[in-house]
PDB file of C-alpha atoms in Angstrom:
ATOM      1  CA  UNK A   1      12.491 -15.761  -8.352  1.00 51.00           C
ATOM      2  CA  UNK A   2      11.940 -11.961  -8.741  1.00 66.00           C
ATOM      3  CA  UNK A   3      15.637 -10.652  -8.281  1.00 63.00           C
ATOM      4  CA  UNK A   4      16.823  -9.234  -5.170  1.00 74.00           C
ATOM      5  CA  UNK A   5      14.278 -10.574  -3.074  1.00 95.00           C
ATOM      6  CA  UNK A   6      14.940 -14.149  -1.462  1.00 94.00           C
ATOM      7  CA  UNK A   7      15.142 -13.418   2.272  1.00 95.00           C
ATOM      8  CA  UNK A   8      14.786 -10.093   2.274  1.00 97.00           C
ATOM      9  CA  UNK A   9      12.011  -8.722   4.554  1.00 98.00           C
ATOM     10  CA  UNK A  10       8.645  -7.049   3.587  1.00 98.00           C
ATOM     11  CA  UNK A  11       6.042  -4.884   6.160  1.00 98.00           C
ATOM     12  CA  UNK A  12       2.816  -4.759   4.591  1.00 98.00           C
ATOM     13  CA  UNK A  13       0.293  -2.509   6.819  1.00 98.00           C
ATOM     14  CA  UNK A  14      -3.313  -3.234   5.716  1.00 96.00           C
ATOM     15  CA  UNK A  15      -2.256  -6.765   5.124  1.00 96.00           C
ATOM     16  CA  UNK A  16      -5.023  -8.184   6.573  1.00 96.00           C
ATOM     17  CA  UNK A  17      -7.487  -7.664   3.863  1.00 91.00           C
ATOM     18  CA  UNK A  18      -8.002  -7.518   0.255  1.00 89.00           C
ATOM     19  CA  UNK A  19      -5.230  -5.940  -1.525  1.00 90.00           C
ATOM     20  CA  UNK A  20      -3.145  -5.895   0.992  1.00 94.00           C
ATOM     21  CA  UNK A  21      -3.755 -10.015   1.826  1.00 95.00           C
ATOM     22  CA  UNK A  22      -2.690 -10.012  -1.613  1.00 94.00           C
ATOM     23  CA  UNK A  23       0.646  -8.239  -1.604  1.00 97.00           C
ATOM     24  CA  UNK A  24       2.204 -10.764   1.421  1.00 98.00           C
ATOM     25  CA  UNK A  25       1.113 -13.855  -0.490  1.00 97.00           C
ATOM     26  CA  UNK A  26       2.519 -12.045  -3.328  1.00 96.00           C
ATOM     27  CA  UNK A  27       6.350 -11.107  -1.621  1.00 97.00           C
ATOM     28  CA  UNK A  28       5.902 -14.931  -0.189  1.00 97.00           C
ATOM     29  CA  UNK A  29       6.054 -16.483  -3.059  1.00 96.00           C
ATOM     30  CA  UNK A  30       8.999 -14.750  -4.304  1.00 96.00           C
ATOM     31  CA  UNK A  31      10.938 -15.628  -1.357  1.00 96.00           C
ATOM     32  CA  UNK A  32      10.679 -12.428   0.908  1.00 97.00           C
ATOM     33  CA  UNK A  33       9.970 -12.645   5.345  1.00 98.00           C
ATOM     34  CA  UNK A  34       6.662 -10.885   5.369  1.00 98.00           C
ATOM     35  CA  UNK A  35       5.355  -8.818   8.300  1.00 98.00           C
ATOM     36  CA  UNK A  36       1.944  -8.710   7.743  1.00 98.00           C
ATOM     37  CA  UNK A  37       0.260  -5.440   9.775  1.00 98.00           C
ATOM     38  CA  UNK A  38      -3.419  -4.576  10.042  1.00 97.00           C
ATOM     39  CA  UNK A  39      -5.185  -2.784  12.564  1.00 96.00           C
ATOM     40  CA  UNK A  40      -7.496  -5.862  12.311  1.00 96.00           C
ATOM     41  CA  UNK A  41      -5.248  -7.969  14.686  1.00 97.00           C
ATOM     42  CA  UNK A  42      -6.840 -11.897  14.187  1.00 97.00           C
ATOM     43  CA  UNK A  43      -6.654 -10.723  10.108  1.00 97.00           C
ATOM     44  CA  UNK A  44      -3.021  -9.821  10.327  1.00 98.00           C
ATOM     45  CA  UNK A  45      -2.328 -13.225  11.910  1.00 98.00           C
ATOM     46  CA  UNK A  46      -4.670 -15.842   9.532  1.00 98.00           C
ATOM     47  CA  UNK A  47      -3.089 -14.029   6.525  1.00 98.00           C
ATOM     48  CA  UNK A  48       0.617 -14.175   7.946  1.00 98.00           C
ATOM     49  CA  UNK A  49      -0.503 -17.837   8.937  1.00 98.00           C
ATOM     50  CA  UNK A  50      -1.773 -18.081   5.394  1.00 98.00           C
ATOM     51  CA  UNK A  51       2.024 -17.153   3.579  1.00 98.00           C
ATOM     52  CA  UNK A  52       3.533 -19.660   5.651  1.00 98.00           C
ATOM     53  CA  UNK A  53       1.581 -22.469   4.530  1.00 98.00           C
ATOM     54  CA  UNK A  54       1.013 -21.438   1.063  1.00 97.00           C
ATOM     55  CA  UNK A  55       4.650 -20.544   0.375  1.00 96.00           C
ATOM     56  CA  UNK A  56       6.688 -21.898   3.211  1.00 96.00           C
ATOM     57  CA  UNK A  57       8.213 -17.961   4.011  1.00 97.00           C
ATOM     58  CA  UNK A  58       8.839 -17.139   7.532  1.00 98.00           C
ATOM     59  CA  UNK A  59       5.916 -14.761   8.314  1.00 98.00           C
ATOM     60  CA  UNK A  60       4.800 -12.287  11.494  1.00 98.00           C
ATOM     61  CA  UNK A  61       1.220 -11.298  12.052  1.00 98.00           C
ATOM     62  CA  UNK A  62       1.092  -7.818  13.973  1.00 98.00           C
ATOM     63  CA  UNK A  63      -1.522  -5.771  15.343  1.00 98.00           C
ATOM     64  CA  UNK A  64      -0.598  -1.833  14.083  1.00 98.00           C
ATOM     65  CA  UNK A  65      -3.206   1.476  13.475  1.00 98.00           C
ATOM     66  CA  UNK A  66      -0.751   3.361  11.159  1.00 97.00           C
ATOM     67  CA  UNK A  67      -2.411   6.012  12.635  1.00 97.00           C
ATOM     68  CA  UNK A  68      -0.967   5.952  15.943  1.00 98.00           C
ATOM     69  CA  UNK A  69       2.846   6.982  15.661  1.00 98.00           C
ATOM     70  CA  UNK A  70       3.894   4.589  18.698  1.00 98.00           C
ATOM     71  CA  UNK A  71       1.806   1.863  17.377  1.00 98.00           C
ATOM     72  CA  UNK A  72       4.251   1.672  14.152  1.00 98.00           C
ATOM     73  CA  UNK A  73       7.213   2.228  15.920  1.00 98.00           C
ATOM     74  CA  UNK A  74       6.431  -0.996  17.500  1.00 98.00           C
ATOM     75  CA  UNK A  75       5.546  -2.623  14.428  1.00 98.00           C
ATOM     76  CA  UNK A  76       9.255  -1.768  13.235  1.00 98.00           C
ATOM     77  CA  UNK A  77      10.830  -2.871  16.712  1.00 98.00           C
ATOM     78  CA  UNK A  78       9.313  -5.986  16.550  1.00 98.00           C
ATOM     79  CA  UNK A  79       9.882  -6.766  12.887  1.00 98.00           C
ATOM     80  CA  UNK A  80      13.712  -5.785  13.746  1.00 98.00           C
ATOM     81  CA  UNK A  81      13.687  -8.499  16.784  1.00 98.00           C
ATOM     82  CA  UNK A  82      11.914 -11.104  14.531  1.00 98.00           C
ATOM     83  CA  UNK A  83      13.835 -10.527  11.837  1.00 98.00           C
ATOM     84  CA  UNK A  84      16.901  -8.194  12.268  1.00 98.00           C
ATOM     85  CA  UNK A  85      16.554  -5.612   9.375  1.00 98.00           C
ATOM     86  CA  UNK A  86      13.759  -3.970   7.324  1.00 98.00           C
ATOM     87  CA  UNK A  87      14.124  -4.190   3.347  1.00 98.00           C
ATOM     88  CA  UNK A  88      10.694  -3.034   2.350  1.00 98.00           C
ATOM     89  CA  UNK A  89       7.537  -1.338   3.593  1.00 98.00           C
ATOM     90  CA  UNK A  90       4.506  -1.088   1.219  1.00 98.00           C
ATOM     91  CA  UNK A  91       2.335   1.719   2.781  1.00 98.00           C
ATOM     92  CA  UNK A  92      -0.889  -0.328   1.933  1.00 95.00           C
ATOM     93  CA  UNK A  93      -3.189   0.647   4.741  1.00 95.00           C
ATOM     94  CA  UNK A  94      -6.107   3.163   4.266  1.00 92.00           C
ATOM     95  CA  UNK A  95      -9.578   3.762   4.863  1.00 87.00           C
ATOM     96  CA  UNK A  96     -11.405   2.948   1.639  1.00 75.00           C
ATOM     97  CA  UNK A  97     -13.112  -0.452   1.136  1.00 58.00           C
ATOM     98  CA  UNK A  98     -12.638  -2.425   4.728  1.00 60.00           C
ATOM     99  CA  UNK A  99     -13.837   0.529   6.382  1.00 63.00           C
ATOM    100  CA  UNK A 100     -16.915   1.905   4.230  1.00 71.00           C
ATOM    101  CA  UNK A 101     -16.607   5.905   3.412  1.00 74.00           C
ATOM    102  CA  UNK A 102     -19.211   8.277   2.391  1.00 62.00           C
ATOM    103  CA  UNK A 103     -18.819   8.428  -1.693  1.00 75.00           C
ATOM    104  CA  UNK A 104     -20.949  11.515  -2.108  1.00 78.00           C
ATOM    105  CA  UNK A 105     -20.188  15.267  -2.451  1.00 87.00           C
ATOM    106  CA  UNK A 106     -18.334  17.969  -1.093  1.00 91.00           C
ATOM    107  CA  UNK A 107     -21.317  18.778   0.881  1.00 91.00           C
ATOM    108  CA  UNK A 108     -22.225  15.769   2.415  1.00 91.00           C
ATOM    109  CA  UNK A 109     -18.555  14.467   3.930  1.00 90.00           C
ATOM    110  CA  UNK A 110     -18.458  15.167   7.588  1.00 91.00           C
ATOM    111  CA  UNK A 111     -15.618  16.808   8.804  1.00 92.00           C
ATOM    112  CA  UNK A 112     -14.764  14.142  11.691  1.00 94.00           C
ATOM    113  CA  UNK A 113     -14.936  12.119   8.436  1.00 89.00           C
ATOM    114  CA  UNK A 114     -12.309  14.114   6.807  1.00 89.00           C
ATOM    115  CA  UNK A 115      -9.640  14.037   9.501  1.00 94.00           C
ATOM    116  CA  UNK A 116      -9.842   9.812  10.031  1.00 94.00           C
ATOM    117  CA  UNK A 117      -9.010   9.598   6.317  1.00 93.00           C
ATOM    118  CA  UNK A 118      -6.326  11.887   7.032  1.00 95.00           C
ATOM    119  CA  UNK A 119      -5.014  10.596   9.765  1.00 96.00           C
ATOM    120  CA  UNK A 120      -4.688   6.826   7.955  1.00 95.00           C
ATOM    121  CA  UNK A 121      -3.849   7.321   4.171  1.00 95.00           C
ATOM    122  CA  UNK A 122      -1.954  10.534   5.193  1.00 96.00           C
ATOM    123  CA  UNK A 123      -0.030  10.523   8.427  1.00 97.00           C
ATOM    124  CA  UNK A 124       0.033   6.659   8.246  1.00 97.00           C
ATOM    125  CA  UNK A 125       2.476   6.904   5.541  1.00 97.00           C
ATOM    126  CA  UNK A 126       4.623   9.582   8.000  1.00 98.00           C
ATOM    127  CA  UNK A 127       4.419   7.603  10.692  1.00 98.00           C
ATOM    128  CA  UNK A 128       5.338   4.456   9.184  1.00 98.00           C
ATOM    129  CA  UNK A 129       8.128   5.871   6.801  1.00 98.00           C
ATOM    130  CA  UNK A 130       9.834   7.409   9.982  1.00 98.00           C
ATOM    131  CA  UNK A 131       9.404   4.025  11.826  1.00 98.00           C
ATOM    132  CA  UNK A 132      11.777   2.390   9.204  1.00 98.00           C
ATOM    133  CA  UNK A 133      13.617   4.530   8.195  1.00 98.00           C
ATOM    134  CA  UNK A 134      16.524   4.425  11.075  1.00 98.00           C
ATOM    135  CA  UNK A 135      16.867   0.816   9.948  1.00 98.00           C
ATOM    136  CA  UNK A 136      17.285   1.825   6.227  1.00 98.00           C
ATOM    137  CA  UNK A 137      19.780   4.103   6.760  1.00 98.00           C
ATOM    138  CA  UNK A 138      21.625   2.316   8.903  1.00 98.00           C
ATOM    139  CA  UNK A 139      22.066  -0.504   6.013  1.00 98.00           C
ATOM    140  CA  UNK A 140      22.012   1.895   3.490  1.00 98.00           C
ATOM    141  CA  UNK A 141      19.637   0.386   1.676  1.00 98.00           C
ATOM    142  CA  UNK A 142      15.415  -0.178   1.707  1.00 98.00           C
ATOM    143  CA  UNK A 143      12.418   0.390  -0.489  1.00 98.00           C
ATOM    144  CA  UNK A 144       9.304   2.295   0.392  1.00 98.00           C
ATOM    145  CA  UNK A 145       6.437   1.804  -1.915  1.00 98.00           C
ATOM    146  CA  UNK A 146       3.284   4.100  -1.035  1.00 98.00           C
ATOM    147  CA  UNK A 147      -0.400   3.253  -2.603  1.00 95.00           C
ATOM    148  CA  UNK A 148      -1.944   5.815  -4.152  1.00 95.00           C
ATOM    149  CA  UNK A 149      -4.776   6.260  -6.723  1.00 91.00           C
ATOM    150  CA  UNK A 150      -5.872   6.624 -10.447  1.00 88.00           C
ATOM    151  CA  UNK A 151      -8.431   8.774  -8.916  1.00 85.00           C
ATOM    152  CA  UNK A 152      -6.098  11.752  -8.438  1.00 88.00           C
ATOM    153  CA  UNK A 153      -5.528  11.680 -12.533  1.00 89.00           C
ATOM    154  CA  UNK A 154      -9.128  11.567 -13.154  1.00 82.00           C
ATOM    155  CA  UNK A 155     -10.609  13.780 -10.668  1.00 78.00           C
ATOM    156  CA  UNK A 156     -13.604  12.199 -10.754  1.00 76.00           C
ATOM    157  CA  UNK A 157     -16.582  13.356  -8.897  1.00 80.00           C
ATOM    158  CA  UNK A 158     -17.380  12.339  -4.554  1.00 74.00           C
ATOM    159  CA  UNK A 159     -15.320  10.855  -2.293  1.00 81.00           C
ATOM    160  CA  UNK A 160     -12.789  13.929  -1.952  1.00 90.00           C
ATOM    161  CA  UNK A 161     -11.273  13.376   0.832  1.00 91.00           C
ATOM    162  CA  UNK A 162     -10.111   9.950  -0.260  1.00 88.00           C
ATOM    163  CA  UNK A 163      -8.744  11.321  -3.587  1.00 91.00           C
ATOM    164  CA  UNK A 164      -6.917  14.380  -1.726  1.00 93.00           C
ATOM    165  CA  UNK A 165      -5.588  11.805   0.140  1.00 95.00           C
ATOM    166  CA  UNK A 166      -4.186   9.612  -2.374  1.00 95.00           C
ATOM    167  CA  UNK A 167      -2.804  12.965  -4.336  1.00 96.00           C
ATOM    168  CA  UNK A 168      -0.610  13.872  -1.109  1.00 97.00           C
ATOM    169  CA  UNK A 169       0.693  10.515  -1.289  1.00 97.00           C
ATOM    170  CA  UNK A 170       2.497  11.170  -4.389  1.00 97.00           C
ATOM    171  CA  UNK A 171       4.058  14.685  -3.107  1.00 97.00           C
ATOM    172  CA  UNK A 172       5.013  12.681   0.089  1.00 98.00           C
ATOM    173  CA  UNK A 173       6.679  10.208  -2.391  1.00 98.00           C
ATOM    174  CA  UNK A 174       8.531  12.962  -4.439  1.00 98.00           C
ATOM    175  CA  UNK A 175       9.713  14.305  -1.406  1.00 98.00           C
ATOM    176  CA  UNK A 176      10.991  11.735   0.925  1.00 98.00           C
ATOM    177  CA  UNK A 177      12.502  10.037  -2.053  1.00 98.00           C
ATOM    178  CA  UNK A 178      14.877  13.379  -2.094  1.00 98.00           C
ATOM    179  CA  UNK A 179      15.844  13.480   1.410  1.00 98.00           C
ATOM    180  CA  UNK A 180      16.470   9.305   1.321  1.00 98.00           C
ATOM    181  CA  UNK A 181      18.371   9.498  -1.802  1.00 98.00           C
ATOM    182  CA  UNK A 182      21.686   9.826  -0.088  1.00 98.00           C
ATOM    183  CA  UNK A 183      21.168   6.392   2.201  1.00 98.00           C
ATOM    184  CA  UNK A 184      20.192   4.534  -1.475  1.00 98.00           C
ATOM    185  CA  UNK A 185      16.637   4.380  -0.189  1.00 98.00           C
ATOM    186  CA  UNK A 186      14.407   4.192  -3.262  1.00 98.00           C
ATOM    187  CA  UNK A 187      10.707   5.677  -2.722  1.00 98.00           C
ATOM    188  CA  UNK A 188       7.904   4.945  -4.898  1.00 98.00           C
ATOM    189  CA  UNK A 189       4.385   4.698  -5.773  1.00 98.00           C
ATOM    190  CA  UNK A 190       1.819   3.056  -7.282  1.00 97.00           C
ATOM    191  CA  UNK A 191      -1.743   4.093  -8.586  1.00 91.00           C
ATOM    192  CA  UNK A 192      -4.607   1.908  -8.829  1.00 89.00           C
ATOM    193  CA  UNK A 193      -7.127   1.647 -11.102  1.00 75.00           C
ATOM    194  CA  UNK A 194     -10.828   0.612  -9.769  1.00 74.00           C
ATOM    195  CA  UNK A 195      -9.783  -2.626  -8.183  1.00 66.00           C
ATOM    196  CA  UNK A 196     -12.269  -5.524  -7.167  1.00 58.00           C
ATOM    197  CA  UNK A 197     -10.538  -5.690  -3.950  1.00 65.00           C
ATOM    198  CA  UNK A 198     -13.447  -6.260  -1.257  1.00 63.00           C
ATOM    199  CA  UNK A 199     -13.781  -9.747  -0.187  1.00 67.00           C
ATOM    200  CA  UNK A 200     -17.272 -10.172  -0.557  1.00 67.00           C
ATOM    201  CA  UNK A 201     -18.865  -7.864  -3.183  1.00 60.00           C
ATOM    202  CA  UNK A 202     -22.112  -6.565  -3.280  1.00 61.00           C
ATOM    203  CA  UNK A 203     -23.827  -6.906  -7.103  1.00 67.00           C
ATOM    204  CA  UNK A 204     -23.477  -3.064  -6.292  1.00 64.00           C
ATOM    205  CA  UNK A 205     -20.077  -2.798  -6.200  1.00 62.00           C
ATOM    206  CA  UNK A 206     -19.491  -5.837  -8.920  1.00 60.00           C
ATOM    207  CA  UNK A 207     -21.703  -3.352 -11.040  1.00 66.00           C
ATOM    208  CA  UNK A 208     -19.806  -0.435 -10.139  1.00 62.00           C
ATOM    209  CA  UNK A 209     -16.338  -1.897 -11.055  1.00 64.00           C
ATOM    210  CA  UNK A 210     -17.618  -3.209 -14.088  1.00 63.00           C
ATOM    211  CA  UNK A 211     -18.371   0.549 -15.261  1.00 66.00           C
ATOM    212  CA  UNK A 212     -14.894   1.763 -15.579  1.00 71.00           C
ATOM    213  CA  UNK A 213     -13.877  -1.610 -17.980  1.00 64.00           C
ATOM    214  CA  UNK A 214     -14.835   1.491 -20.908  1.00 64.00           C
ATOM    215  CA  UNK A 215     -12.798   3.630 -20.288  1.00 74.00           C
ATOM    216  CA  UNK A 216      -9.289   1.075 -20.538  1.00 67.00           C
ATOM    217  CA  UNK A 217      -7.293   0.191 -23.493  1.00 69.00           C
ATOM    218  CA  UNK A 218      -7.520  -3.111 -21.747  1.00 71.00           C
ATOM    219  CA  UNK A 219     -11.325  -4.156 -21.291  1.00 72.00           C
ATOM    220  CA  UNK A 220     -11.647  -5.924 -18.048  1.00 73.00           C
ATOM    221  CA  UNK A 221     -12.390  -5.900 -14.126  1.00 71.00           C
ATOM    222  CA  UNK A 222      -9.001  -5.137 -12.003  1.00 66.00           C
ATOM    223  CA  UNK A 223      -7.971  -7.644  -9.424  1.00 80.00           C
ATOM    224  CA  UNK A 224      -5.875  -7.398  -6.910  1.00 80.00           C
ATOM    225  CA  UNK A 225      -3.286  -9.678  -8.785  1.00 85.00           C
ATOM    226  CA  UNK A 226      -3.041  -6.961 -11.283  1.00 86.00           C
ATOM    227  CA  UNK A 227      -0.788  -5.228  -8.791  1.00 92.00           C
ATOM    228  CA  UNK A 228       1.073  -7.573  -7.356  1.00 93.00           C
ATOM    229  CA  UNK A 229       3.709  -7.273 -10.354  1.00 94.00           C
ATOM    230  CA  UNK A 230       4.220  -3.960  -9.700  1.00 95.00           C
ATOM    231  CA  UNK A 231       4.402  -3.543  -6.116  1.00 96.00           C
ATOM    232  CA  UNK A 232       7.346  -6.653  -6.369  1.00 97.00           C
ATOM    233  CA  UNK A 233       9.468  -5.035  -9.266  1.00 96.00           C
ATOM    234  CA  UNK A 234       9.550  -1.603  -7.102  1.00 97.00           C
ATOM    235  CA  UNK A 235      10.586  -3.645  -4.151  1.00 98.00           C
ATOM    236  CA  UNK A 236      13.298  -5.456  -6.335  1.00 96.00           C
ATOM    237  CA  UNK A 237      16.875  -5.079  -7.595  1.00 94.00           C
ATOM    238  CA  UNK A 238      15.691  -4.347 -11.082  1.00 94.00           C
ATOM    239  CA  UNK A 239      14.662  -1.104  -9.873  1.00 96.00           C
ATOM    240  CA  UNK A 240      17.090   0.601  -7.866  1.00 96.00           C
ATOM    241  CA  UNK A 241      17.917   3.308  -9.793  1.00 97.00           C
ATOM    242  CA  UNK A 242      14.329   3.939 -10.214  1.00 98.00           C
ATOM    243  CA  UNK A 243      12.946   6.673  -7.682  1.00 98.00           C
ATOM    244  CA  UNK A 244      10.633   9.374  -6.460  1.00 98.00           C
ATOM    245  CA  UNK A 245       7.757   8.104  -9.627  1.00 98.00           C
ATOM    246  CA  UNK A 246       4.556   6.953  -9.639  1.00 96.00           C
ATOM    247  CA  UNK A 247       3.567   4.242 -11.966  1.00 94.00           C
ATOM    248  CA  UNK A 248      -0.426   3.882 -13.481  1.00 91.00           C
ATOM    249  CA  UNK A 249      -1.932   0.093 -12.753  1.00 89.00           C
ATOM    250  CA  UNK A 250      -5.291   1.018 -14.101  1.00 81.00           C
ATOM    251  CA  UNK A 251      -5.339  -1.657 -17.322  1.00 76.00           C
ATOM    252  CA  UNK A 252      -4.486   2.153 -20.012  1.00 71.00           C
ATOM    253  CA  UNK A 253      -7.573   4.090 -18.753  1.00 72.00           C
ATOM    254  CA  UNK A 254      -4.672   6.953 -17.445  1.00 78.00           C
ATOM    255  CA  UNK A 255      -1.958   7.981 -19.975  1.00 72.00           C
ATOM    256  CA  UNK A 256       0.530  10.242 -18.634  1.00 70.00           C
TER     257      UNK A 256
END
C-alpha cells in the first residue's frame, strides 16, 4: 500500500475514459475513495462501478463539464456529502483523444475551436482547483495534480492550441502551488509522453504512437499504466515536501 493513501479520497475529472479510467482503478487499488467525474455521465458511473468491484474501494460516479464553474462546485459538494473531505484532485479532463481535435496548422484551427480547448484544459483546472480548495484549507492539507504534456518541451509542429494549453498548465501549477503553500497544499504536475490512451485505436493512431518509440531512451509504446506510478506518488505522503514541479513520463525522450 502506497503510503498515505488508505481511505483518503481522490476526484478524478475525465475519469470516464482512457487515462483517466486508468488513474481511479489505479488510486483503488491502493486503498483511496475515488470520485470518478466525466462529462460523459453513464462513463463516470461503469468506471466508478468498475473500482468497486475490481478493488472493493468505496467509489462515486458523477456527471461534471469542468468547464462549467457551477458544475464542479457540485462535483466538490457532493464528494464532501459522500465522503466528508477532499484529499486529492487529479485535473485529468481535457479535450484531446475522447473528443477528436483538428491536428493541423496554425492556419487551419478554427477559432470556436480554440476557445473549447481553452475553456476545458485551461479554465477546467481554475474551476476545479477553486472548487476544492475551501475543503483543503480547511484541513490543511490536499494534493492537486494537473496533466500536462511532453508536447510543450518539444514544440512539435499542429495541434497548437492543445500544446498552449498544456504549457499554461504548468504556470497555473507554479503559481497556485505558491499561494497554497501556506495551507500545506502541495500542487503538481505531470507531462505525458505520446500515450496509447484511446480505447479503440485506429492502425492510424497505433502507427502514429509507434513513431515517437525513436526518439526514447526507453524503446516502447506508452500506456496509460506508465502513469499511474506517478500520478499516486504525487498524491502520497512520500511527497509532501515536493511542490510547484512538473515531472517528464515520456519513457527519456525529454531531458530537462
Amino acid at each position: 500500500m502506497i503510503e498515505g493513501l488508505k481511505d483518503k479520497v481522490a476526484i478524478i475529472t475525465g475519469g470516464g475514459h482512457g487515462i483517466g479510467k486508468v488513474y481511479c482503478l489505479g488510486f483503488g487499488r491502493a486503498g483511496a475513495r475515488v470520485v470518478c467525474a466525466d462529462i460523459d455521465g453513464p462513463a463516470a458511473e461503469a468506471v466508478a462501478a468498475q473500482v468497486a468491484k475490481e478493488t472493493g474501494a468505496k467509489s462515486l460516479g458523477l456527471s461534471v463539464d469542468v468547464a462549467a464553474e457551477e458544475s464542479t462546485k457540485a462535483m466538490a459538494a457532493e464528494a464532501l456529502e459522500r465522503f466528508g473531505k477532499i484529499d486529492i484532485l487529479v485535473n485529468n479532463a481535457a479535450i484531446f483523444a475522447t473528443i477528436p481535435i483538428n491536428r493541423g496548422g496554425i492556419e487551419t484551427i478554427d477559432p470556436k475551436e480554440w476557445d473549447r480547448l481553452m475553456a476545458v484544459n485551461l479554465k477546467g483546472l481554475f474551476f476545479c482547483a477553486r472548487a476544492v480548495l475551501p475543503a483543503m484549507r480547511a484541513q490543511k492539507s490536499g494534493k492537486i495534480i494537473n496533466i500536462s504534456s511532453s508536447t510543450v518541451f518539444s514544440g512539435s509542429a499542429g495541434r497548437i492550441h492543445y500544446v498552449t494549453s498544456k504549457a499554461g498548465v504548468i504556470g497555473f501549477t507554479r503559481t497556485l502551488a505558491r499561494e497554497v503553500g501556506d495551507d500545506n497544499i502541495q500542487v503538481n504536475a505531470i507531462a505525458p509522453g505520446s500515450t496509447l490512451s484511446e480505447e479503440t485505436p485506429s492502425e492510424e493512431i497505433v502507427r502514429f504512437r509507434q513513431l515517437q518509440v525513436g526518439a526514447r531512451a526507453l524503446k516502447r509504446v506508452q500506456l496509460p499504466q506508465d502513469l499511474i506510478g506517478a500520478v499516486l506518488f504525487l498524491s502520497s505522503g512520500l511527497s509532501d515536501f515536493i511542490t510547484g514541479q512538473t515531472l517528464s513520463v515520456d519513457g527519456g525522450a525529454s531531458m530537462r
